[in-house]
Amino acid sequence: MNREHVQATVTVDLVILTIRDNRLKVLLIERGNQPFQGQWALPGGFIRPDEDIDDAALRELSEETGLEGRHLHLEQVRTYATPGRDPRGRVVTVAYLAVAPDLPMPTAGSDARSAKWANVSRVGSLAFDHADILRDAVEMARSKLEYTTLAAAFCPELFTVSDLRRVYEVVWGTRIDPRNFHRKVVGTKGFLEQSAARRNPLIGRPALLYRRGPATALYPPMLRRSDSLASISSAT
Amino acid sequence: MNREHVQATVTVDLVILTIRDNRLKVLLIERGNQPFQGQWALPGGFIRPDEDIDDAALRELSEETGLEGRHLHLEQVRTYATPGRDPRGRVVTVAYLAVAPDLPMPTAGSDARSAKWANVSRVGSLAFDHADILRDAVEMARSKLEYTTLAAAFCPELFTVSDLRRVYEVVWGTRIDPRNFHRKVVGTKGFLEQSAARRNPLIGRPALLYRRGPATALYPPMLRRSDSLASISSAT
DNA sequence: TAGCTTCTCGTCATCTTGACAATAAATAGC
DNA sequence: GCTATTTATTGTCAAGATGACGAGAAGCTA
């Protein structure tokens, strides 16, 4: 096996998305070493000898967010292996999309590096091909909102219909009619489970609180209008 | 880089789907070497030193089908890296889904191995974790028929609405009303482009011939009813 | 020409969506 | 306490899309 075949180093990179201050944010870390020292990059790391990639992604997610990854949404996006994408040699990376509710931790790199939540719409150039990875992962998230209940993964355990609507609006970059949205999500069986509580907003009528239901697929899907796509600016 | 980090061999595996005799078929090859000698497996191979994975997949596809891969649909499914999935060592494989019109070549392995088109519904156990890969790829194809124009990739350059409908029926394992289907696909802008010709079937009224239009997405999508899912039997 | 098959166009009821009116239930200001 | 304001929720209606199915069109065979 190790004869003439190319050996590559395998890494896992994470696109961890959350919503803060009504903006879609991604967790970035500042690289402490070469290459790309001082530049911003997606969190990630090397897989271990006897570790599956899903487990490696879960481990990195826990290390970076300090949370039990098992409660967060995590799924593979795709794999990037263009020769030369890492100047140190042949490095193949498997990208994962993670979605989390607004985390208490804004910054706290497990290493000495600094970390930040960056506005997805304002992310400029990143180390390696991470800008491509980010773009692909965000598009995947936007698309998944249509056919799955992924949006609820952005919300804390108890949330209102408005919270959920804000997820769609922020991730898609659109306005959604609150009444039609309410009808749609409340009418979709298994999406939301009503709790006994209500929440008083600073102003306005109190809203019922819900938790995630068992459904993972949305049928029929909630389609974004084609004209609603907000693109990620690759320049600042 | 090559210090403490795990080195892995990277391979590409292809799930090449087509429709023959009104059945969904996948190209399988018989392994000539250990491990899993004599067992059926997905075609695939090692990436080359300076080759991107997409190019490796394209190359394998050309080698296996003898066709210019650039005319076929090819996209990444996901990456499999469970330790122990290959007894020879740490092998990470990137799976691709390819969709082709009925190929003139039923068998013709580039190596001495034999090859065959196997009924997807009757594929039993395969070498490595290829049964898992096949299952994931087929589900991806089924799902993509809903919101993309992938179905046309199963068809030759000129095809009828019935040909296209048969793709949906075979891949989904359902019956579709010909009249409603006709209305839907002809009414979807950019899906089909009418040609000047017709085709005389053995019996019945001649059908207009179409070619693929420029659209890649289907909006609104053509949703399969949830009860229509045909599962791949993992046993013979 | 009759009979059969498949292709294509139409019809109609039902379901879903988009636009928007109206009511409910809280807070803030007076 | 009363009113204005804000957000949540229910409801209405027309437009769009789908599922079920009728029927004519256009070829073949007998």
Short mmCIF file of C-alpha atoms in Angstrom, two decimals, chain B residues 1-215:
data_model
loop_
_atom_site.label_atom_id
_atom_site.label_comp_id
_atom_site.label_asym_id
_atom_site.label_seq_id
_atom_site.Cartn_x
_atom_site.Cartn_y
_atom_site.Cartn_z
CA MET B 1 4.16 18.06 8.11
CA ASN B 2 5.25 14.52 7.82
CA ARG B 3 6.25 14.41 11.44
CA GLU B 4 3.63 13.14 13.79
CA HIS B 5 0.65 13.46 11.49
CA VAL B 6 -1.17 10.49 10.13
CA GLN B 7 -0.45 9.77 6.53
CA ALA B 8 -3.20 8.20 4.55
CA THR B 9 -3.63 6.85 1.08
CA VAL B 10 -6.33 8.66 -0.86
CA THR B 11 -8.54 6.91 -3.33
CA VAL B 12 -11.51 7.82 -5.45
CA ASP B 13 -14.49 5.50 -5.80
CA LEU B 14 -17.16 5.89 -8.44
CA VAL B 15 -20.81 5.07 -8.33
CA ILE B 16 -21.64 5.09 -12.03
CA LEU B 17 -25.36 4.87 -12.57
CA THR B 18 -27.26 4.30 -15.74
CA ILE B 19 -30.55 2.87 -16.86
CA ARG B 20 -30.71 -0.30 -18.92
CA ASP B 21 -33.71 -2.50 -19.55
CA ASN B 22 -35.83 -0.24 -17.40
CA ARG B 23 -33.66 -0.88 -14.35
CA LEU B 24 -31.27 1.30 -12.42
CA LYS B 25 -27.81 -0.15 -12.88
CA VAL B 26 -24.47 0.46 -11.27
CA LEU B 27 -21.11 -0.43 -12.72
CA LEU B 28 -19.25 -2.99 -10.61
CA ILE B 29 -15.88 -4.57 -11.14
CA GLU B 30 -14.56 -7.83 -9.87
CA ARG B 31 -11.48 -7.45 -7.77
CA GLY B 32 -8.46 -9.25 -9.12
CA ASN B 33 -6.24 -8.78 -6.10
CA GLN B 34 -6.33 -8.96 -2.37
CA PRO B 35 -8.02 -7.79 -0.30
CA PHE B 36 -11.54 -8.86 -1.21
CA GLN B 37 -10.21 -10.78 -4.18
CA GLY B 38 -13.00 -12.08 -6.36
CA GLN B 39 -15.58 -9.86 -4.76
CA TRP B 40 -17.48 -7.13 -6.51
CA ALA B 41 -16.56 -3.53 -5.83
CA LEU B 42 -17.08 -0.03 -7.12
CA PRO B 43 -14.56 1.11 -9.69
CA GLY B 44 -11.96 3.45 -8.33
CA GLY B 45 -8.32 4.01 -7.85
CA PHE B 46 -5.55 5.97 -6.27
CA ILE B 47 -5.01 9.61 -6.88
CA ARG B 48 -1.77 10.61 -8.53
CA PRO B 49 0.84 12.87 -7.02
CA ASP B 50 -0.23 16.08 -8.66
CA GLU B 51 -3.82 15.33 -9.40
CA ASP B 52 -6.89 16.94 -7.92
CA ILE B 53 -9.57 14.53 -6.77
CA ASP B 54 -12.12 15.79 -9.28
CA ASP B 55 -9.60 15.09 -12.01
CA ALA B 56 -8.85 11.68 -10.57
CA ALA B 57 -12.56 10.88 -10.62
CA LEU B 58 -12.84 12.11 -14.18
CA ARG B 59 -9.87 9.99 -15.20
CA GLU B 60 -11.25 6.88 -13.55
CA LEU B 61 -14.59 7.49 -15.19
CA SER B 62 -13.01 7.71 -18.62
CA GLU B 63 -10.97 4.61 -17.96
CA GLU B 64 -13.96 2.61 -16.82
CA THR B 65 -16.54 3.77 -19.30
CA GLY B 66 -14.30 4.61 -22.20
CA LEU B 67 -16.17 7.86 -22.56
CA GLU B 68 -15.09 11.41 -22.26
CA GLY B 69 -16.04 12.06 -18.71
CA ARG B 70 -16.54 15.71 -19.40
CA HIS B 71 -19.84 14.98 -21.02
CA LEU B 72 -21.11 13.00 -18.08
CA HIS B 73 -22.49 14.19 -14.84
CA LEU B 74 -19.96 13.80 -12.03
CA GLU B 75 -20.13 15.11 -8.51
CA GLN B 76 -18.75 14.36 -5.11
CA VAL B 77 -20.89 12.42 -2.68
CA ARG B 78 -18.86 12.31 0.49
CA THR B 79 -15.67 10.98 2.00
CA TYR B 80 -15.26 7.74 3.91
CA ALA B 81 -12.38 7.35 6.30
CA THR B 82 -13.37 4.89 8.98
CA PRO B 83 -10.22 3.26 10.32
CA GLY B 84 -10.09 -0.33 9.23
CA ARG B 85 -12.25 0.14 6.16
CA ASP B 86 -9.28 -1.10 4.17
CA PRO B 87 -7.23 -3.87 5.77
CA ARG B 88 -4.08 -2.66 4.05
CA GLY B 89 -3.87 0.50 6.07
CA ARG B 90 -5.30 3.94 6.40
CA VAL B 91 -7.16 4.55 3.20
CA VAL B 92 -9.46 7.50 2.79
CA THR B 93 -11.79 7.41 -0.16
CA VAL B 94 -13.71 10.19 -1.81
CA ALA B 95 -16.89 8.86 -3.39
CA TYR B 96 -18.30 10.31 -6.59
CA LEU B 97 -21.63 9.91 -8.25
CA ALA B 98 -21.60 9.66 -12.02
CA VAL B 99 -24.67 9.49 -14.18
CA ALA B 100 -24.52 8.31 -17.75
CA PRO B 101 -26.91 7.50 -20.56
CA ASP B 102 -27.10 3.86 -21.46
CA LEU B 103 -23.53 3.15 -22.46
CA PRO B 104 -22.67 1.01 -25.48
CA MET B 105 -20.11 -0.71 -23.28
CA PRO B 106 -21.64 -3.31 -21.02
CA THR B 107 -18.29 -4.59 -19.80
CA ALA B 108 -14.71 -3.81 -20.58
CA GLY B 109 -12.59 -3.29 -17.54
CA SER B 110 -9.45 -1.41 -18.32
CA ASP B 111 -7.62 -4.07 -16.35
CA ALA B 112 -7.99 -7.79 -16.61
CA ARG B 113 -10.86 -7.74 -14.14
CA SER B 114 -14.38 -8.32 -15.28
CA ALA B 115 -17.05 -5.69 -15.03
CA LYS B 116 -20.81 -5.68 -15.11
CA TRP B 117 -23.85 -3.53 -14.84
CA ALA B 118 -25.63 -4.69 -11.72
CA ASN B 119 -29.20 -4.00 -10.76
CA VAL B 120 -28.99 -1.53 -7.92
CA SER B 121 -31.91 -3.16 -6.19
CA ARG B 122 -30.18 -6.51 -6.18
CA VAL B 123 -26.66 -5.61 -5.20
CA GLY B 124 -25.60 -7.76 -2.30
CA SER B 125 -22.49 -7.29 -0.23
CA LEU B 126 -19.60 -5.48 -1.79
CA ALA B 127 -15.93 -5.14 -0.99
CA PHE B 128 -14.83 -2.63 1.63
CA ASP B 129 -17.67 -0.29 2.65
CA HIS B 130 -18.81 0.03 -0.91
CA ALA B 131 -22.34 -1.06 -0.08
CA ASP B 132 -22.63 1.99 2.18
CA ILE B 133 -21.18 4.23 -0.50
CA LEU B 134 -23.59 2.85 -3.06
CA ARG B 135 -26.53 3.42 -0.77
CA ASP B 136 -25.54 7.01 -0.08
CA ALA B 137 -24.91 7.77 -3.73
CA VAL B 138 -28.20 6.32 -4.86
CA GLU B 139 -30.08 8.28 -2.24
CA MET B 140 -28.27 11.37 -3.44
CA ALA B 141 -29.32 10.67 -7.00
CA ARG B 142 -32.92 10.09 -5.95
CA SER B 143 -32.93 13.31 -4.05
CA LYS B 144 -31.28 15.29 -6.83
CA LEU B 145 -33.96 14.27 -9.27
CA GLU B 146 -36.33 16.31 -7.16
CA TYR B 147 -34.74 19.69 -7.44
CA THR B 148 -32.27 19.48 -10.29
CA THR B 149 -32.33 18.49 -13.93
CA LEU B 150 -30.09 15.49 -13.20
CA ALA B 151 -32.60 13.13 -14.79
CA ALA B 152 -31.62 14.38 -18.23
CA ALA B 153 -28.09 13.11 -17.60
CA PHE B 154 -29.48 9.59 -17.81
CA CYS B 155 -30.76 10.31 -21.31
CA PRO B 156 -28.93 10.40 -24.64
CA GLU B 157 -28.65 13.66 -26.52
CA LEU B 158 -32.12 13.41 -27.98
CA PHE B 159 -34.86 12.01 -25.84
CA THR B 160 -38.59 12.12 -25.37
CA VAL B 161 -40.64 13.18 -22.40
CA SER B 162 -41.44 9.52 -21.86
CA ASP B 163 -37.76 8.66 -21.72
CA LEU B 164 -37.34 11.28 -19.06
CA ARG B 165 -40.33 10.05 -17.15
CA ARG B 166 -38.98 6.53 -17.23
CA VAL B 167 -35.82 7.83 -15.56
CA TYR B 168 -37.84 9.16 -12.67
CA GLU B 169 -39.91 6.03 -12.44
CA VAL B 170 -36.94 3.71 -12.48
CA VAL B 171 -34.77 5.68 -10.10
CA TRP B 172 -37.57 6.38 -7.67
CA GLY B 173 -39.31 3.08 -8.13
CA THR B 174 -42.69 4.74 -8.63
CA ARG B 175 -45.30 5.27 -11.26
CA ILE B 176 -45.84 8.82 -12.43
CA ASP B 177 -48.86 10.07 -14.29
CA PRO B 178 -47.67 10.72 -17.86
CA ARG B 179 -49.94 13.71 -18.36
CA ASN B 180 -49.01 15.54 -15.21
CA PHE B 181 -45.34 14.77 -15.77
CA HIS B 182 -45.53 16.11 -19.29
CA ARG B 183 -47.11 19.31 -18.10
CA LYS B 184 -44.48 19.74 -15.43
CA VAL B 185 -41.30 19.19 -17.42
CA VAL B 186 -42.44 20.95 -20.57
CA GLY B 187 -43.60 23.85 -18.45
CA THR B 188 -40.32 24.17 -16.58
CA LYS B 189 -38.33 26.76 -18.45
CA GLY B 190 -34.86 25.67 -19.44
CA PHE B 191 -35.31 21.99 -18.66
CA LEU B 192 -36.04 20.81 -22.18
CA GLU B 193 -35.34 22.27 -25.57
CA GLN B 194 -37.52 21.01 -28.33
CA SER B 195 -35.80 19.65 -31.40
CA ALA B 196 -37.26 19.49 -34.86
CA ALA B 197 -37.43 15.72 -34.91
CA ARG B 198 -39.85 13.15 -33.67
CA ARG B 199 -39.33 9.57 -32.85
CA ASN B 200 -41.58 6.75 -33.85
CA PRO B 201 -41.96 4.26 -31.12
CA LEU B 202 -42.71 0.66 -32.00
CA ILE B 203 -46.27 1.46 -31.26
CA GLY B 204 -48.22 4.57 -30.50
CA ARG B 205 -48.09 8.17 -31.51
CA PRO B 206 -44.65 9.59 -32.39
CA ALA B 207 -43.09 11.68 -29.67
CA LEU B 208 -41.30 14.97 -29.94
CA LEU B 209 -37.56 14.77 -29.29
CA TYR B 210 -35.91 17.14 -26.89
CA ARG B 211 -32.41 17.91 -25.74
CA ARG B 212 -31.24 19.19 -22.39
CA GLY B 213 -31.89 22.83 -21.69
CA PRO B 214 -29.56 25.15 -19.81
CA ALA B 215 -31.38 24.91 -16.48
#
